[in-house]
mmCIF file with all atom_site columns, C-alpha atoms in Angstrom:
data_model
loop_
_atom_site.group_PDB
_atom_site.id
_atom_site.type_symbol
_atom_site.label_atom_id
_atom_site.label_alt_id
_atom_site.label_comp_id
_atom_site.label_asym_id
_atom_site.label_entity_id
_atom_site.label_seq_id
_atom_site.pdbx_PDB_ins_code
_atom_site.Cartn_x
_atom_site.Cartn_y
_atom_site.Cartn_z
_atom_site.occupancy
_atom_site.B_iso_or_equiv
_atom_site.pdbx_formal_charge
_atom_site.auth_seq_id
_atom_site.auth_comp_id
_atom_site.auth_asym_id
_atom_site.auth_atom_id
_atom_site.pdbx_PDB_model_num
ATOM 1   C CA . MET A 1 1   ? -113.301 -13.491 75.717  1.00 53.00 ? 1   MET A CA 1
ATOM 2   C CA . VAL A 1 2   ? -110.285 -13.734 78.260  1.00 62.00 ? 2   VAL A CA 1
ATOM 3   C CA . SER A 1 3   ? -106.615 -14.172 77.275  1.00 86.00 ? 3   SER A CA 1
ATOM 4   C CA . ARG A 1 4   ? -104.420 -17.510 78.845  1.00 94.00 ? 4   ARG A CA 1
ATOM 5   C CA . LEU A 1 5   ? -101.644 -16.389 80.436  1.00 97.00 ? 5   LEU A CA 1
ATOM 6   C CA . GLN A 1 6   ? -98.611  -17.074 78.986  1.00 98.00 ? 6   GLN A CA 1
ATOM 7   C CA . LEU A 1 7   ? -96.092  -18.473 81.745  1.00 98.00 ? 7   LEU A CA 1
ATOM 8   C CA . THR A 1 8   ? -91.810  -17.871 80.557  1.00 98.00 ? 8   THR A CA 1
ATOM 9   C CA . LEU A 1 9   ? -88.328  -18.613 82.393  1.00 98.00 ? 9   LEU A CA 1
ATOM 10  C CA . ALA A 1 10  ? -86.550  -16.084 84.327  1.00 98.00 ? 10  ALA A CA 1
ATOM 11  C CA . ILE A 1 11  ? -82.963  -16.100 84.700  1.00 98.00 ? 11  ILE A CA 1
ATOM 12  C CA . ILE A 1 12  ? -82.197  -13.640 87.922  1.00 98.00 ? 12  ILE A CA 1
ATOM 13  C CA . LYS A 1 13  ? -77.957  -14.067 87.298  1.00 98.00 ? 13  LYS A CA 1
ATOM 14  C CA . PRO A 1 14  ? -75.140  -14.264 90.214  1.00 98.00 ? 14  PRO A CA 1
ATOM 15  C CA . ASP A 1 15  ? -74.294  -10.884 89.322  1.00 96.00 ? 15  ASP A CA 1
ATOM 16  C CA . ILE A 1 16  ? -77.713  -9.444  91.037  1.00 98.00 ? 16  ILE A CA 1
ATOM 17  C CA . VAL A 1 17  ? -78.479  -12.519 93.419  1.00 98.00 ? 17  VAL A CA 1
ATOM 18  C CA . VAL A 1 18  ? -75.081  -11.856 95.192  1.00 97.00 ? 18  VAL A CA 1
ATOM 19  C CA . GLN A 1 19  ? -76.837  -8.415  95.716  1.00 97.00 ? 19  GLN A CA 1
ATOM 20  C CA . PRO A 1 20  ? -79.481  -9.046  97.043  1.00 97.00 ? 20  PRO A CA 1
ATOM 21  C CA . HIS A 1 21  ? -80.357  -5.580  97.241  1.00 97.00 ? 21  HIS A CA 1
ATOM 22  C CA . LEU A 1 22  ? -81.037  -5.368  93.749  1.00 98.00 ? 22  LEU A CA 1
ATOM 23  C CA . TYR A 1 23  ? -82.711  -9.181  93.471  1.00 98.00 ? 23  TYR A CA 1
ATOM 24  C CA . LYS A 1 24  ? -85.447  -6.967  95.253  1.00 98.00 ? 24  LYS A CA 1
ATOM 25  C CA . GLU A 1 25  ? -85.576  -4.280  93.265  1.00 98.00 ? 25  GLU A CA 1
ATOM 26  C CA . ILE A 1 26  ? -86.676  -6.392  90.396  1.00 98.00 ? 26  ILE A CA 1
ATOM 27  C CA . GLN A 1 27  ? -88.661  -9.364  92.007  1.00 98.00 ? 27  GLN A CA 1
ATOM 28  C CA . GLY A 1 28  ? -90.394  -5.404  92.734  1.00 98.00 ? 28  GLY A CA 1
ATOM 29  C CA . LEU A 1 29  ? -90.807  -4.823  89.210  1.00 98.00 ? 29  LEU A CA 1
ATOM 30  C CA . LEU A 1 30  ? -91.962  -7.866  88.745  1.00 98.00 ? 30  LEU A CA 1
ATOM 31  C CA . LEU A 1 31  ? -94.751  -7.410  91.027  1.00 98.00 ? 31  LEU A CA 1
ATOM 32  C CA . LYS A 1 32  ? -94.907  -3.722  90.248  1.00 98.00 ? 32  LYS A CA 1
ATOM 33  C CA . ASN A 1 33  ? -96.221  -5.800  86.317  1.00 98.00 ? 33  ASN A CA 1
ATOM 34  C CA . LYS A 1 34  ? -98.225  -7.935  87.678  1.00 96.00 ? 34  LYS A CA 1
ATOM 35  C CA . PHE A 1 35  ? -96.567  -11.293 86.832  1.00 98.00 ? 35  PHE A CA 1
ATOM 36  C CA . ILE A 1 36  ? -97.613  -14.455 88.890  1.00 98.00 ? 36  ILE A CA 1
ATOM 37  C CA . PHE A 1 37  ? -94.881  -16.226 90.688  1.00 98.00 ? 37  PHE A CA 1
ATOM 38  C CA . VAL A 1 38  ? -95.669  -19.734 89.914  1.00 98.00 ? 38  VAL A CA 1
ATOM 39  C CA . ARG A 1 39  ? -92.082  -21.366 90.689  1.00 98.00 ? 39  ARG A CA 1
ATOM 40  C CA . SER A 1 40  ? -88.925  -20.637 92.175  1.00 98.00 ? 40  SER A CA 1
ATOM 41  C CA . LYS A 1 41  ? -85.700  -22.383 92.753  1.00 98.00 ? 41  LYS A CA 1
ATOM 42  C CA . LYS A 1 42  ? -82.566  -20.467 94.209  1.00 98.00 ? 42  LYS A CA 1
ATOM 43  C CA . ILE A 1 43  ? -79.851  -22.485 92.520  1.00 98.00 ? 43  ILE A CA 1
ATOM 44  C CA . CYS A 1 44  ? -76.265  -23.857 91.500  1.00 98.00 ? 44  CYS A CA 1
ATOM 45  C CA . LEU A 1 45  ? -75.805  -24.411 88.563  1.00 98.00 ? 45  LEU A CA 1
ATOM 46  C CA . SER A 1 46  ? -72.401  -26.540 88.168  1.00 98.00 ? 46  SER A CA 1
ATOM 47  C CA . GLN A 1 47  ? -69.813  -25.582 84.632  1.00 98.00 ? 47  GLN A CA 1
ATOM 48  C CA . GLU A 1 48  ? -71.142  -28.697 83.460  1.00 98.00 ? 48  GLU A CA 1
ATOM 49  C CA . ARG A 1 49  ? -75.210  -27.633 83.306  1.00 98.00 ? 49  ARG A CA 1
ATOM 50  C CA . ALA A 1 50  ? -74.466  -24.137 82.613  1.00 98.00 ? 50  ALA A CA 1
ATOM 51  C CA . GLY A 1 51  ? -73.078  -26.002 79.286  1.00 97.00 ? 51  GLY A CA 1
ATOM 52  C CA . GLN A 1 52  ? -75.874  -27.897 79.284  1.00 98.00 ? 52  GLN A CA 1
ATOM 53  C CA . PHE A 1 53  ? -78.093  -25.399 79.370  1.00 98.00 ? 53  PHE A CA 1
ATOM 54  C CA . TYR A 1 54  ? -76.114  -22.584 76.962  1.00 97.00 ? 54  TYR A CA 1
ATOM 55  C CA . LYS A 1 55  ? -75.413  -25.359 74.558  1.00 96.00 ? 55  LYS A CA 1
ATOM 56  C CA . GLU A 1 56  ? -77.133  -23.782 71.612  1.00 93.00 ? 56  GLU A CA 1
ATOM 57  C CA . HIS A 1 57  ? -74.205  -21.356 71.556  1.00 94.00 ? 57  HIS A CA 1
ATOM 58  C CA . GLU A 1 58  ? -72.243  -23.921 71.578  1.00 95.00 ? 58  GLU A CA 1
ATOM 59  C CA . GLY A 1 59  ? -68.851  -23.071 69.549  1.00 95.00 ? 59  GLY A CA 1
ATOM 60  C CA . ARG A 1 60  ? -69.598  -19.690 70.031  1.00 93.00 ? 60  ARG A CA 1
ATOM 61  C CA . PHE A 1 61  ? -66.360  -17.267 70.887  1.00 93.00 ? 61  PHE A CA 1
ATOM 62  C CA . PHE A 1 62  ? -68.660  -15.905 74.394  1.00 93.00 ? 62  PHE A CA 1
ATOM 63  C CA . HIS A 1 63  ? -69.749  -19.926 75.158  1.00 95.00 ? 63  HIS A CA 1
ATOM 64  C CA . LYS A 1 64  ? -66.772  -20.001 77.467  1.00 96.00 ? 64  LYS A CA 1
ATOM 65  C CA . ARG A 1 65  ? -66.554  -16.880 79.183  1.00 96.00 ? 65  ARG A CA 1
ATOM 66  C CA . LEU A 1 66  ? -70.746  -17.147 79.620  1.00 96.00 ? 66  LEU A CA 1
ATOM 67  C CA . VAL A 1 67  ? -70.734  -20.742 80.977  1.00 98.00 ? 67  VAL A CA 1
ATOM 68  C CA . MET A 1 68  ? -68.404  -19.949 83.410  1.00 98.00 ? 68  MET A CA 1
ATOM 69  C CA . PHE A 1 69  ? -70.420  -16.352 84.724  1.00 97.00 ? 69  PHE A CA 1
ATOM 70  C CA . MET A 1 70  ? -73.075  -18.457 84.720  1.00 98.00 ? 70  MET A CA 1
ATOM 71  C CA . SER A 1 71  ? -71.728  -21.397 87.765  1.00 98.00 ? 71  SER A CA 1
ATOM 72  C CA . SER A 1 72  ? -69.885  -18.362 89.395  1.00 98.00 ? 72  SER A CA 1
ATOM 73  C CA . GLY A 1 73  ? -72.392  -18.195 92.552  1.00 98.00 ? 73  GLY A CA 1
ATOM 74  C CA . PRO A 1 74  ? -76.395  -18.674 92.496  1.00 98.00 ? 74  PRO A CA 1
ATOM 75  C CA . ILE A 1 75  ? -79.358  -17.886 90.663  1.00 98.00 ? 75  ILE A CA 1
ATOM 76  C CA . TRP A 1 76  ? -83.461  -16.850 91.221  1.00 98.00 ? 76  TRP A CA 1
ATOM 77  C CA . THR A 1 77  ? -84.937  -18.893 88.651  1.00 98.00 ? 77  THR A CA 1
ATOM 78  C CA . HIS A 1 78  ? -88.542  -18.422 88.443  1.00 98.00 ? 78  HIS A CA 1
ATOM 79  C CA . VAL A 1 79  ? -92.118  -19.560 86.344  1.00 98.00 ? 79  VAL A CA 1
ATOM 80  C CA . LEU A 1 80  ? -93.413  -16.666 85.606  1.00 98.00 ? 80  LEU A CA 1
ATOM 81  C CA . ALA A 1 81  ? -97.243  -16.481 84.298  1.00 98.00 ? 81  ALA A CA 1
ATOM 82  C CA . ARG A 1 82  ? -99.410  -13.461 83.285  1.00 97.00 ? 82  ARG A CA 1
ATOM 83  C CA . ASP A 1 83  ? -100.408 -12.242 79.676  1.00 96.00 ? 83  ASP A CA 1
ATOM 84  C CA . ASN A 1 84  ? -98.051  -11.916 77.191  1.00 98.00 ? 84  ASN A CA 1
ATOM 85  C CA . ALA A 1 85  ? -95.482  -12.988 79.832  1.00 98.00 ? 85  ALA A CA 1
ATOM 86  C CA . ILE A 1 86  ? -92.922  -13.719 76.977  1.00 98.00 ? 86  ILE A CA 1
ATOM 87  C CA . GLN A 1 87  ? -92.874  -10.336 75.585  1.00 98.00 ? 87  GLN A CA 1
ATOM 88  C CA . HIS A 1 88  ? -93.140  -8.212  78.642  1.00 98.00 ? 88  HIS A CA 1
ATOM 89  C CA . TRP A 1 89  ? -90.707  -10.711 80.283  1.00 98.00 ? 89  TRP A CA 1
ATOM 90  C CA . ARG A 1 90  ? -88.693  -9.329  77.631  1.00 98.00 ? 90  ARG A CA 1
ATOM 91  C CA . GLN A 1 91  ? -89.988  -5.702  76.883  1.00 98.00 ? 91  GLN A CA 1
ATOM 92  C CA . MET A 1 92  ? -89.238  -5.549  80.209  1.00 98.00 ? 92  MET A CA 1
ATOM 93  C CA . MET A 1 93  ? -85.252  -7.211  80.686  1.00 98.00 ? 93  MET A CA 1
ATOM 94  C CA . GLY A 1 94  ? -84.309  -4.382  77.787  1.00 97.00 ? 94  GLY A CA 1
ATOM 95  C CA . PRO A 1 95  ? -81.728  -5.780  74.815  1.00 96.00 ? 95  PRO A CA 1
ATOM 96  C CA . THR A 1 96  ? -78.983  -8.869  75.516  1.00 93.00 ? 96  THR A CA 1
ATOM 97  C CA . LYS A 1 97  ? -76.518  -5.914  75.078  1.00 93.00 ? 97  LYS A CA 1
ATOM 98  C CA . THR A 1 98  ? -75.834  -3.989  78.029  1.00 93.00 ? 98  THR A CA 1
ATOM 99  C CA . TYR A 1 99  ? -74.372  -1.311  75.991  1.00 92.00 ? 99  TYR A CA 1
ATOM 100 C CA . GLN A 1 100 ? -77.449  -0.157  73.865  1.00 95.00 ? 100 GLN A CA 1
ATOM 101 C CA . ALA A 1 101 ? -79.808  -1.370  76.839  1.00 95.00 ? 101 ALA A CA 1
ATOM 102 C CA . GLN A 1 102 ? -78.378  1.343   79.316  1.00 95.00 ? 102 GLN A CA 1
ATOM 103 C CA . TYR A 1 103 ? -78.493  3.982   75.892  1.00 95.00 ? 103 TYR A CA 1
ATOM 104 C CA . SER A 1 104 ? -81.057  3.044   74.248  1.00 96.00 ? 104 SER A CA 1
ATOM 105 C CA . PHE A 1 105 ? -83.919  1.490   76.669  1.00 97.00 ? 105 PHE A CA 1
ATOM 106 C CA . PRO A 1 106 ? -82.129  2.828   79.894  1.00 97.00 ? 106 PRO A CA 1
ATOM 107 C CA . ASP A 1 107 ? -85.306  2.197   82.713  1.00 97.00 ? 107 ASP A CA 1
ATOM 108 C CA . SER A 1 108 ? -84.788  -1.086  80.937  1.00 97.00 ? 108 SER A CA 1
ATOM 109 C CA . ILE A 1 109 ? -83.152  -4.281  83.948  1.00 98.00 ? 109 ILE A CA 1
ATOM 110 C CA . ARG A 1 110 ? -79.891  -4.545  81.470  1.00 97.00 ? 110 ARG A CA 1
ATOM 111 C CA . GLY A 1 111 ? -80.212  -0.631  81.298  1.00 97.00 ? 111 GLY A CA 1
ATOM 112 C CA . GLN A 1 112 ? -79.522  0.269   84.668  1.00 97.00 ? 112 GLN A CA 1
ATOM 113 C CA . PHE A 1 113 ? -78.003  -2.913  86.661  1.00 97.00 ? 113 PHE A CA 1
ATOM 114 C CA . GLY A 1 114 ? -76.465  -5.458  83.594  1.00 95.00 ? 114 GLY A CA 1
ATOM 115 C CA . LEU A 1 115 ? -72.460  -4.831  83.583  1.00 94.00 ? 115 LEU A CA 1
ATOM 116 C CA . THR A 1 116 ? -71.442  -6.471  80.258  1.00 92.00 ? 116 THR A CA 1
ATOM 117 C CA . ASP A 1 117 ? -73.410  -8.598  77.933  1.00 91.00 ? 117 ASP A CA 1
ATOM 118 C CA . THR A 1 118 ? -72.385  -11.326 79.375  1.00 90.00 ? 118 THR A CA 1
ATOM 119 C CA . ARG A 1 119 ? -72.908  -9.888  83.120  1.00 94.00 ? 119 ARG A CA 1
ATOM 120 C CA . ASN A 1 120 ? -75.604  -8.225  82.023  1.00 96.00 ? 120 ASN A CA 1
ATOM 121 C CA . SER A 1 121 ? -78.485  -9.289  85.007  1.00 97.00 ? 121 SER A CA 1
ATOM 122 C CA . THR A 1 122 ? -81.233  -11.603 84.039  1.00 98.00 ? 122 THR A CA 1
ATOM 123 C CA . HIS A 1 123 ? -81.806  -13.405 81.140  1.00 97.00 ? 123 HIS A CA 1
ATOM 124 C CA . GLY A 1 124 ? -85.071  -14.855 79.296  1.00 98.00 ? 124 GLY A CA 1
ATOM 125 C CA . SER A 1 125 ? -86.604  -16.877 77.351  1.00 98.00 ? 125 SER A CA 1
ATOM 126 C CA . ASP A 1 126 ? -87.952  -15.678 73.644  1.00 97.00 ? 126 ASP A CA 1
ATOM 127 C CA . SER A 1 127 ? -90.795  -17.999 72.738  1.00 97.00 ? 127 SER A CA 1
ATOM 128 C CA . GLU A 1 128 ? -92.698  -19.962 74.336  1.00 97.00 ? 128 GLU A CA 1
ATOM 129 C CA . LYS A 1 129 ? -90.785  -23.316 73.019  1.00 98.00 ? 129 LYS A CA 1
ATOM 130 C CA . ALA A 1 130 ? -87.890  -22.579 74.070  1.00 98.00 ? 130 ALA A CA 1
ATOM 131 C CA . ALA A 1 131 ? -90.363  -21.564 77.177  1.00 98.00 ? 131 ALA A CA 1
ATOM 132 C CA . THR A 1 132 ? -91.472  -25.192 77.828  1.00 98.00 ? 132 THR A CA 1
ATOM 133 C CA . GLN A 1 133 ? -87.888  -26.033 76.852  1.00 98.00 ? 133 GLN A CA 1
ATOM 134 C CA . GLU A 1 134 ? -85.940  -24.053 79.503  1.00 98.00 ? 134 GLU A CA 1
ATOM 135 C CA . ILE A 1 135 ? -89.185  -24.318 82.328  1.00 98.00 ? 135 ILE A CA 1
ATOM 136 C CA . HIS A 1 136 ? -88.461  -28.059 81.549  1.00 98.00 ? 136 HIS A CA 1
ATOM 137 C CA . PHE A 1 137 ? -84.972  -27.569 82.392  1.00 98.00 ? 137 PHE A CA 1
ATOM 138 C CA . PHE A 1 138 ? -84.948  -25.333 85.421  1.00 98.00 ? 138 PHE A CA 1
ATOM 139 C CA . PHE A 1 139 ? -88.231  -27.566 87.239  1.00 98.00 ? 139 PHE A CA 1
ATOM 140 C CA . PRO A 1 140 ? -88.467  -31.204 85.420  1.00 98.00 ? 140 PRO A CA 1
ATOM 141 C CA . GLU A 1 141 ? -91.511  -31.846 88.540  1.00 98.00 ? 141 GLU A CA 1
ATOM 142 C CA . PHE A 1 142 ? -93.261  -29.059 86.484  1.00 98.00 ? 142 PHE A CA 1
ATOM 143 C CA . ASP A 1 143 ? -96.535  -30.602 84.326  1.00 98.00 ? 143 ASP A CA 1
ATOM 144 C CA . MET A 1 144 ? -97.258  -27.012 82.144  1.00 97.00 ? 144 MET A CA 1
ATOM 145 C CA . ASN A 1 145 ? -100.342 -28.793 80.741  1.00 95.00 ? 145 ASN A CA 1
ATOM 146 C CA . LYS A 1 146 ? -101.721 -29.468 84.112  1.00 97.00 ? 146 LYS A CA 1
ATOM 147 C CA . TRP A 1 147 ? -100.705 -25.906 85.393  1.00 97.00 ? 147 TRP A CA 1
ATOM 148 C CA . LEU A 1 148 ? -102.202 -24.582 82.090  1.00 95.00 ? 148 LEU A CA 1
ATOM 149 C CA . THR A 1 149 ? -105.620 -27.083 82.235  1.00 95.00 ? 149 THR A CA 1
ATOM 150 C CA . GLU A 1 150 ? -105.738 -27.607 86.088  1.00 95.00 ? 150 GLU A CA 1
ATOM 151 C CA . GLU A 1 151 ? -104.837 -23.924 87.546  1.00 96.00 ? 151 GLU A CA 1
ATOM 152 C CA . GLU A 1 152 ? -104.468 -21.568 85.569  1.00 97.00 ? 152 GLU A CA 1
ATOM 153 C CA . ASN A 1 153 ? -108.266 -20.101 85.251  1.00 94.00 ? 153 ASN A CA 1
ATOM 154 C CA . THR A 1 154 ? -107.726 -19.886 88.991  1.00 94.00 ? 154 THR A CA 1
ATOM 155 C CA . TYR A 1 155 ? -104.246 -17.737 88.709  1.00 95.00 ? 155 TYR A CA 1
ATOM 156 C CA . ARG A 1 156 ? -106.594 -16.229 85.770  1.00 93.00 ? 156 ARG A CA 1
ATOM 157 C CA . THR A 1 157 ? -109.509 -15.112 87.340  1.00 92.00 ? 157 THR A CA 1
ATOM 158 C CA . ARG A 1 158 ? -108.960 -14.688 91.488  1.00 91.00 ? 158 ARG A CA 1
ATOM 159 C CA . THR A 1 159 ? -106.127 -11.554 91.152  1.00 87.00 ? 159 THR A CA 1
ATOM 160 C CA . SER A 1 160 ? -107.560 -10.115 93.861  1.00 88.00 ? 160 SER A CA 1
ATOM 161 C CA . VAL A 1 161 ? -106.817 -13.309 96.759  1.00 92.00 ? 161 VAL A CA 1
ATOM 162 C CA . LEU A 1 162 ? -103.202 -13.622 95.481  1.00 94.00 ? 162 LEU A CA 1
ATOM 163 C CA . LYS A 1 163 ? -100.801 -13.479 97.794  1.00 96.00 ? 163 LYS A CA 1
ATOM 164 C CA . PHE A 1 164 ? -96.951  -13.235 97.623  1.00 97.00 ? 164 PHE A CA 1
ATOM 165 C CA . CYS A 1 165 ? -95.134  -15.812 99.714  1.00 96.00 ? 165 CYS A CA 1
ATOM 166 C CA . GLU A 1 166 ? -91.646  -13.813 99.838  1.00 94.00 ? 166 GLU A CA 1
ATOM 167 C CA . GLU A 1 167 ? -89.595  -16.613 101.715 1.00 95.00 ? 167 GLU A CA 1
ATOM 168 C CA . ARG A 1 168 ? -90.771  -19.023 99.049  1.00 96.00 ? 168 ARG A CA 1
ATOM 169 C CA . HIS A 1 169 ? -90.404  -16.670 96.394  1.00 97.00 ? 169 HIS A CA 1
ATOM 170 C CA . VAL A 1 170 ? -93.758  -17.493 94.088  1.00 97.00 ? 170 VAL A CA 1
ATOM 171 C CA . HIS A 1 171 ? -97.277  -16.260 94.837  1.00 96.00 ? 171 HIS A CA 1
ATOM 172 C CA . PHE A 1 172 ? -100.924 -18.802 96.765  1.00 93.00 ? 172 PHE A CA 1
ATOM 173 C CA . ILE A 1 173 ? -104.550 -18.562 97.586  1.00 88.00 ? 173 ILE A CA 1
#
């Protein structure tokens, strides 16, 4: 039995987006690791929207700094698909704490590109429940259930004909 593709949210943070060559390098890593870009948006979060997204961290010492950073410039948000997408993306990112990533997982994205624990280059959903909520937050027009029931099989079984659109940052058949 072939396993179903799993969806996850990936955010490329302002510290990377401000340097297009780094964004392209991370995008290339995702493509090399056989992630399918289902939806993509380059957006600027307001402080209010960033606060809503990181509401679970409200009251923690880093919350205000994180909200300010995430609203400091454009970010790329991606709905990614592949087998075990959540686990694989998190493994590629490496630990949240940049110091730990640089010394224990130097080949991870955060190990290579992370600057601080806040400016750590990327975000990824940590569970299927979080992926569903986070995808809906950034892509309210995207019907995950419809994609999983009507389109997932096509993307999974026709990978040899998938093409990546550089302009829109998504795959198509």
